Tab-separated table of C-alpha atoms and ligand atoms in Angstrom:
chain	number	residue	atom	x	y	z
A	246	MET	CA	10.829	-9.309	-17.789
A	247	THR	CA	10.675	-11.566	-14.756
A	248	ARG	CA	9.165	-9.888	-11.749
A	249	ARG	CA	10.174	-11.028	-8.281
A	250	MET	CA	7.210	-12.024	-6.131
A	251	LEU	CA	6.514	-9.974	-3.005
A	252	ILE	CA	4.755	-11.331	0.073
A	253	ALA	CA	4.014	-8.393	2.350
A	254	GLY	CA	2.619	-8.638	5.881
A	255	ASN	CA	0.511	-5.698	7.065
A	256	TRP	CA	0.465	-5.879	10.848
A	257	LYS	CA	-1.931	-2.921	11.144
A	258	MET	CA	-2.241	-1.791	14.798
A	259	HIS	CA	-0.740	-4.963	16.242
A	260	GLY	CA	2.678	-5.719	17.686
A	261	LEU	CA	4.878	-4.948	20.681
A	262	ARG	CA	8.596	-5.371	21.329
A	263	SER	CA	7.735	-8.667	23.004
A	264	ASP	CA	6.813	-9.950	19.503
A	265	LEU	CA	10.313	-9.542	18.042
A	266	GLY	CA	10.923	-13.307	18.297
A	267	PHE	CA	8.583	-13.631	15.270
A	268	PHE	CA	11.434	-12.340	13.114
A	269	ASP	CA	13.871	-15.024	14.332
A	270	GLN	CA	11.371	-17.622	13.149
A	271	LEU	CA	10.777	-15.828	9.855
A	272	GLU	CA	14.431	-15.222	8.961
A	273	PRO	CA	15.446	-18.685	7.614
A	274	GLN	CA	12.353	-18.841	5.431
A	275	ALA	CA	12.848	-15.261	4.177
A	276	ALA	CA	16.408	-16.194	3.132
A	277	LEU	CA	15.143	-19.298	1.324
A	278	ALA	CA	12.387	-17.268	-0.330
A	279	ALA	CA	14.784	-14.519	-1.459
A	280	ALA	CA	16.982	-17.127	-3.148
A	281	ALA	CA	13.885	-18.535	-4.890
A	282	GLY	CA	12.769	-15.109	-6.222
A	283	VAL	CA	10.276	-14.189	-3.489
A	284	ASP	CA	10.783	-11.043	-1.397
A	285	VAL	CA	9.377	-11.123	2.142
A	286	LEU	CA	8.300	-7.812	3.671
A	287	VAL	CA	6.766	-7.044	7.061
A	288	CYS	CA	5.078	-3.703	7.786
A	289	PRO	CA	4.782	-3.352	11.580
A	290	PRO	CA	3.336	-0.281	13.327
A	291	ALA	CA	5.606	2.810	13.290
A	292	THR	CA	6.649	2.220	16.915
A	293	LEU	CA	8.238	-1.104	15.925
A	294	LEU	CA	10.117	-0.018	12.783
A	295	ALA	CA	13.403	0.796	14.499
A	296	PRO	CA	13.277	-2.168	16.928
A	297	VAL	CA	12.488	-4.572	14.048
A	298	ALA	CA	15.237	-3.057	11.863
A	299	GLY	CA	17.719	-3.359	14.729
A	300	HIS	CA	16.615	-6.910	15.472
A	301	CYS	CA	16.751	-8.083	11.850
A	302	GLY	CA	20.105	-6.449	11.017
A	303	ASP	CA	21.080	-7.356	7.456
A	304	SER	CA	18.690	-10.336	7.214
A	305	ALA	CA	16.609	-11.055	4.098
A	306	ILE	CA	13.474	-9.660	5.770
A	307	LEU	CA	12.390	-6.360	4.224
A	308	ILE	CA	10.714	-3.764	6.430
A	309	GLY	CA	7.973	-1.291	5.562
A	310	ALA	CA	5.807	1.342	7.213
A	311	GLN	CA	2.007	1.602	6.958
A	312	ASP	CA	1.752	5.322	6.192
A	313	CYS	CA	3.745	8.538	5.966
A	314	HIS	CA	3.039	12.276	5.749
A	315	THR	CA	3.388	14.330	2.571
A	316	ASN	CA	5.830	16.792	4.186
A	317	SER	CA	9.383	15.985	5.205
A	318	SER	CA	9.005	17.693	8.621
A	319	GLY	CA	6.903	20.358	10.323
A	320	ALA	CA	4.035	21.051	12.703
A	321	HIS	CA	1.998	17.864	12.165
A	322	THR	CA	1.347	16.379	15.589
A	323	GLY	CA	1.196	12.610	15.585
A	324	ASP	CA	2.455	12.147	12.015
A	325	VAL	CA	5.689	10.648	10.732
A	326	SER	CA	7.437	11.672	7.510
A	327	ALA	CA	8.770	9.398	4.794
A	328	GLY	CA	12.313	10.411	5.741
A	329	MET	CA	11.637	9.393	9.345
A	330	VAL	CA	10.412	5.913	8.443
A	331	ARG	CA	13.359	5.542	6.058
A	332	ASP	CA	15.661	6.621	8.903
A	333	ALA	CA	14.020	4.018	11.173
A	334	GLY	CA	14.998	1.275	8.714
A	335	ALA	CA	12.007	0.925	6.364
A	336	GLY	CA	12.435	0.477	2.614
A	337	TYR	CA	8.734	0.358	1.721
A	338	VAL	CA	5.563	2.153	2.806
A	339	ILE	CA	1.932	1.088	2.360
A	340	LEU	CA	-0.147	4.065	1.173
A	341	GLY	CA	-3.867	4.550	0.650
A	342	HIS	CA	-4.947	1.386	2.448
A	343	SER	CA	-8.754	1.299	2.535
A	344	GLU	CA	-8.662	1.578	6.336
A	345	ARG	CA	-6.780	4.880	6.001
A	346	ARG	CA	-9.074	6.021	3.200
A	347	SER	CA	-12.108	5.339	5.444
A	348	ASP	CA	-10.719	6.067	8.976
A	349	HIS	CA	-8.865	9.234	7.959
A	350	GLY	CA	-10.725	10.360	4.838
A	351	GLU	CA	-7.629	9.961	2.657
A	352	THR	CA	-8.247	10.864	-0.968
A	353	SER	CA	-6.364	9.526	-3.975
A	354	ALA	CA	-4.799	12.984	-4.448
A	355	LEU	CA	-3.400	12.798	-0.907
A	356	VAL	CA	-2.156	9.253	-1.525
A	357	CYS	CA	-0.397	10.500	-4.660
A	358	ALA	CA	1.306	13.312	-2.721
A	359	LYS	CA	2.383	10.813	-0.045
A	360	ALA	CA	3.747	8.496	-2.726
A	361	GLU	CA	5.782	11.371	-4.189
A	362	ALA	CA	7.181	12.142	-0.722
A	363	ALA	CA	7.972	8.457	-0.178
A	364	ILE	CA	9.836	8.171	-3.488
A	365	MET	CA	11.789	11.359	-2.735
A	366	ALA	CA	12.857	9.813	0.585
A	367	GLY	CA	14.030	6.614	-1.115
A	368	LEU	CA	11.050	4.428	-0.153
A	369	ILE	CA	9.076	2.158	-2.480
A	370	PRO	CA	5.351	2.958	-2.092
A	371	ILE	CA	2.776	0.160	-2.060
A	372	ILE	CA	-0.319	1.933	-3.344
A	373	CYS	CA	-3.618	0.276	-2.403
A	374	VAL	CA	-6.752	0.400	-4.546
A	375	GLY	CA	-10.023	-1.496	-4.342
A	376	GLU	CA	-13.776	-1.244	-4.658
A	377	THR	CA	-16.475	-1.666	-1.996
A	378	ARG	CA	-19.092	-4.397	-2.163
A	379	GLU	CA	-21.755	-1.901	-3.279
A	380	GLN	CA	-19.506	-0.647	-6.058
A	381	ARG	CA	-18.796	-4.194	-7.270
A	382	GLU	CA	-22.484	-5.118	-7.168
A	383	ALA	CA	-23.278	-1.985	-9.154
A	384	GLY	CA	-20.787	-3.051	-11.843
A	385	GLU	CA	-18.457	-0.164	-10.990
A	386	ALA	CA	-15.381	-2.084	-9.823
A	387	PHE	CA	-13.230	-1.414	-12.901
A	388	GLY	CA	-14.222	2.250	-13.079
A	389	ILE	CA	-13.477	2.806	-9.376
A	390	VAL	CA	-10.151	0.978	-9.396
A	391	GLY	CA	-9.104	2.670	-12.654
A	392	ALA	CA	-9.922	6.112	-11.227
A	393	GLN	CA	-8.149	5.401	-7.907
A	394	LEU	CA	-5.085	4.180	-9.761
A	395	ALA	CA	-4.946	7.152	-12.129
A	396	ALA	CA	-5.221	9.619	-9.242
A	397	SER	CA	-3.039	7.804	-6.651
A	398	LEU	CA	-0.002	6.796	-8.689
A	399	PRO	CA	2.497	9.595	-9.370
A	400	ALA	CA	3.283	9.895	-13.078
A	401	ALA	CA	7.003	9.581	-12.440
A	402	ALA	CA	6.751	6.547	-10.111
A	403	ARG	CA	9.460	4.194	-11.340
A	404	MET	CA	9.429	1.906	-8.331
A	405	ALA	CA	5.854	1.634	-7.085
A	406	VAL	CA	4.029	-1.561	-6.104
A	407	ILE	CA	0.238	-1.740	-6.519
A	408	ALA	CA	-1.995	-3.706	-4.138
A	409	TYR	CA	-5.482	-4.604	-5.328
A	410	GLU	CA	-7.574	-5.069	-2.192
A	411	PRO	CA	-11.338	-5.318	-2.655
A	412	VAL	CA	-12.635	-3.580	0.482
A	413	TRP	CA	-15.267	-6.270	1.059
A	414	ALA	CA	-12.563	-8.970	1.211
A	415	ILE	CA	-10.400	-7.312	3.885
A	416	GLY	CA	-10.614	-9.068	7.224
A	417	THR	CA	-13.873	-10.755	6.277
A	418	GLY	CA	-12.710	-14.212	5.227
A	419	LEU	CA	-14.211	-13.529	1.789
A	420	THR	CA	-11.849	-13.478	-1.196
A	421	ALA	CA	-12.471	-12.384	-4.736
A	422	SER	CA	-12.738	-15.362	-7.085
A	423	PRO	CA	-9.568	-16.230	-9.019
A	424	SER	CA	-11.249	-15.119	-12.242
A	425	ASP	CA	-12.250	-11.735	-10.737
A	426	VAL	CA	-8.707	-11.267	-9.421
A	427	ALA	CA	-7.177	-12.259	-12.777
A	428	GLN	CA	-9.422	-9.821	-14.660
A	429	MET	CA	-8.781	-6.940	-12.289
A	430	HIS	CA	-5.001	-7.481	-12.229
A	431	ALA	CA	-4.869	-7.658	-16.032
A	432	PHE	CA	-6.916	-4.445	-16.169
A	433	ILE	CA	-4.612	-2.726	-13.648
A	434	ARG	CA	-1.569	-3.759	-15.660
A	435	THR	CA	-2.919	-2.064	-18.786
A	436	ARG	CA	-3.230	1.181	-16.794
A	437	LEU	CA	0.358	1.273	-15.482
A	438	PRO	CA	3.060	3.549	-16.876
A	439	ARG	CA	5.588	0.708	-16.431
A	440	PRO	CA	3.396	-2.378	-16.900
A	441	ALA	CA	6.103	-5.024	-17.188
A	442	GLY	CA	8.188	-3.802	-14.260
A	443	THR	CA	5.460	-3.111	-11.690
A	444	ARG	CA	4.402	-5.704	-9.149
A	445	ILE	CA	0.673	-6.038	-8.503
A	446	LEU	CA	-0.236	-7.696	-5.195
A	447	TYR	CA	-3.612	-9.143	-4.240
A	448	GLY	CA	-4.888	-8.480	-0.720
A	449	GLY	CA	-8.030	-9.433	1.175
A	450	SER	CA	-8.259	-12.539	3.376
A	451	VAL	CA	-5.217	-14.235	1.845
A	452	LYS	CA	-4.724	-17.452	3.835
A	453	PRO	CA	-2.649	-20.625	3.413
A	454	GLY	CA	-5.713	-22.318	1.872
A	455	ASN	CA	-6.172	-19.847	-1.000
A	456	ALA	CA	-2.655	-18.430	-1.481
A	457	GLY	CA	-1.484	-21.088	-3.953
A	458	GLU	CA	-4.417	-20.576	-6.299
A	459	LEU	CA	-4.135	-16.771	-6.172
A	460	MET	CA	-0.332	-16.670	-6.539
A	461	ALA	CA	-0.536	-18.902	-9.620
A	462	LEU	CA	-2.508	-16.276	-11.573
A	463	ASP	CA	-0.553	-14.557	-14.372
A	464	ASP	CA	-0.716	-10.951	-13.221
A	465	VAL	CA	-0.537	-11.639	-9.476
A	466	ASP	CA	2.981	-10.835	-8.279
A	467	GLY	CA	2.415	-11.506	-4.606
A	468	ALA	CA	0.116	-10.752	-1.701
A	469	LEU	CA	-0.601	-8.109	0.910
A	470	VAL	CA	-1.522	-10.154	3.959
A	471	GLY	CA	-3.239	-8.737	7.040
A	472	GLY	CA	-4.541	-11.126	9.708
A	473	ALA	CA	-2.562	-14.171	8.553
A	474	SER	CA	0.733	-12.227	8.697
A	475	LEU	CA	0.509	-12.108	12.495
A	476	ASP	CA	0.797	-15.885	12.737
A	477	ILE	CA	4.197	-17.262	11.780
A	478	GLY	CA	2.701	-20.612	10.745
A	479	GLN	CA	0.130	-19.048	8.415
A	480	PHE	CA	2.484	-16.386	7.045
A	481	GLY	CA	5.137	-19.054	6.454
A	482	ALA	CA	2.648	-21.227	4.568
A	483	ILE	CA	1.702	-18.284	2.328
A	484	ILE	CA	5.397	-17.613	1.600
A	485	ASP	CA	5.788	-21.333	0.772
A	486	ALA	CA	2.892	-21.086	-1.691
A	487	ALA	CA	4.664	-18.191	-3.436
A	488	ILE	CA	7.962	-20.110	-3.559
A	489	HIS	CA	6.198	-23.110	-5.111
A	490	GLY	CA	4.400	-20.802	-7.546
A	491	CYS	CA	7.779	-19.410	-8.663
A	492	ALA	CA	9.287	-22.877	-8.998
A	493	ALA	CA	6.345	-23.992	-11.153
A	494	GLN	CA	6.864	-21.170	-13.690
B	1789	LIG	P1	-6.627	-9.310	5.662
B	1789	LIG	O1	-6.083	-7.814	5.448
B	1789	LIG	O2	-5.590	-10.242	5.058
B	1789	LIG	O3	-6.746	-9.457	7.155
B	1789	LIG	O4	-7.916	-9.412	4.958
B	1789	LIG	C1	-5.446	-7.435	4.257
B	1789	LIG	C2	-5.094	-5.989	4.316
B	1789	LIG	O5	-5.865	-5.203	4.866
B	1789	LIG	O6	-4.017	-5.566	3.832
């Protein structure tokens, strides 16, 4: 089975309506990428989902949220449900990012419940897993990632994406070595209910300078890009690396 690549930008808590011009610059490259087998996704903050969806219309740019609640509605001040982000124009939602696991104490069981809610609402969840530096140094990386995966991924998830993001590589400029990434992605694939049909993204300081090498690895089906996704030049260069990776296969 040939998996389409996915280059996903995680804007985190960045972006205002005055940034919508970014999508005009991205559109031609997203169309080119889609034709070459590379999906381009941007996950802006919740406040920008509807403006971005309205701005992009039926362009090739896919839109995702960064979180959703487990319930479809109710007394949950400040939260948004999966149905609400779907209604705003998102097709994907990032769940269990390490910043949410640490800032908001999210457990894998909660991530799993959110993923079930997302799937019910017609969203594709991008479920994030990854070990801390201490865990890697203690030789626990595979055990931690395996346990997170088992507890975060709903058994019936037909359409999930997995993002392997070593916590120590996020926003630090450090990346896991290609051989560490290759080993972890191969390990993750053996743990998936639908191994051949599930995309596994690498995330953690993906930049134009390392994207080509990472995207060329067998079990790497794309990238989850934080900082570099805010810069159209850098994000475009990472998309280019994925397109060239696809052409080389
Ligand atoms: P980074 O973030 O590319 O800035 O390291 C990745 C992420 O947190 O998804």
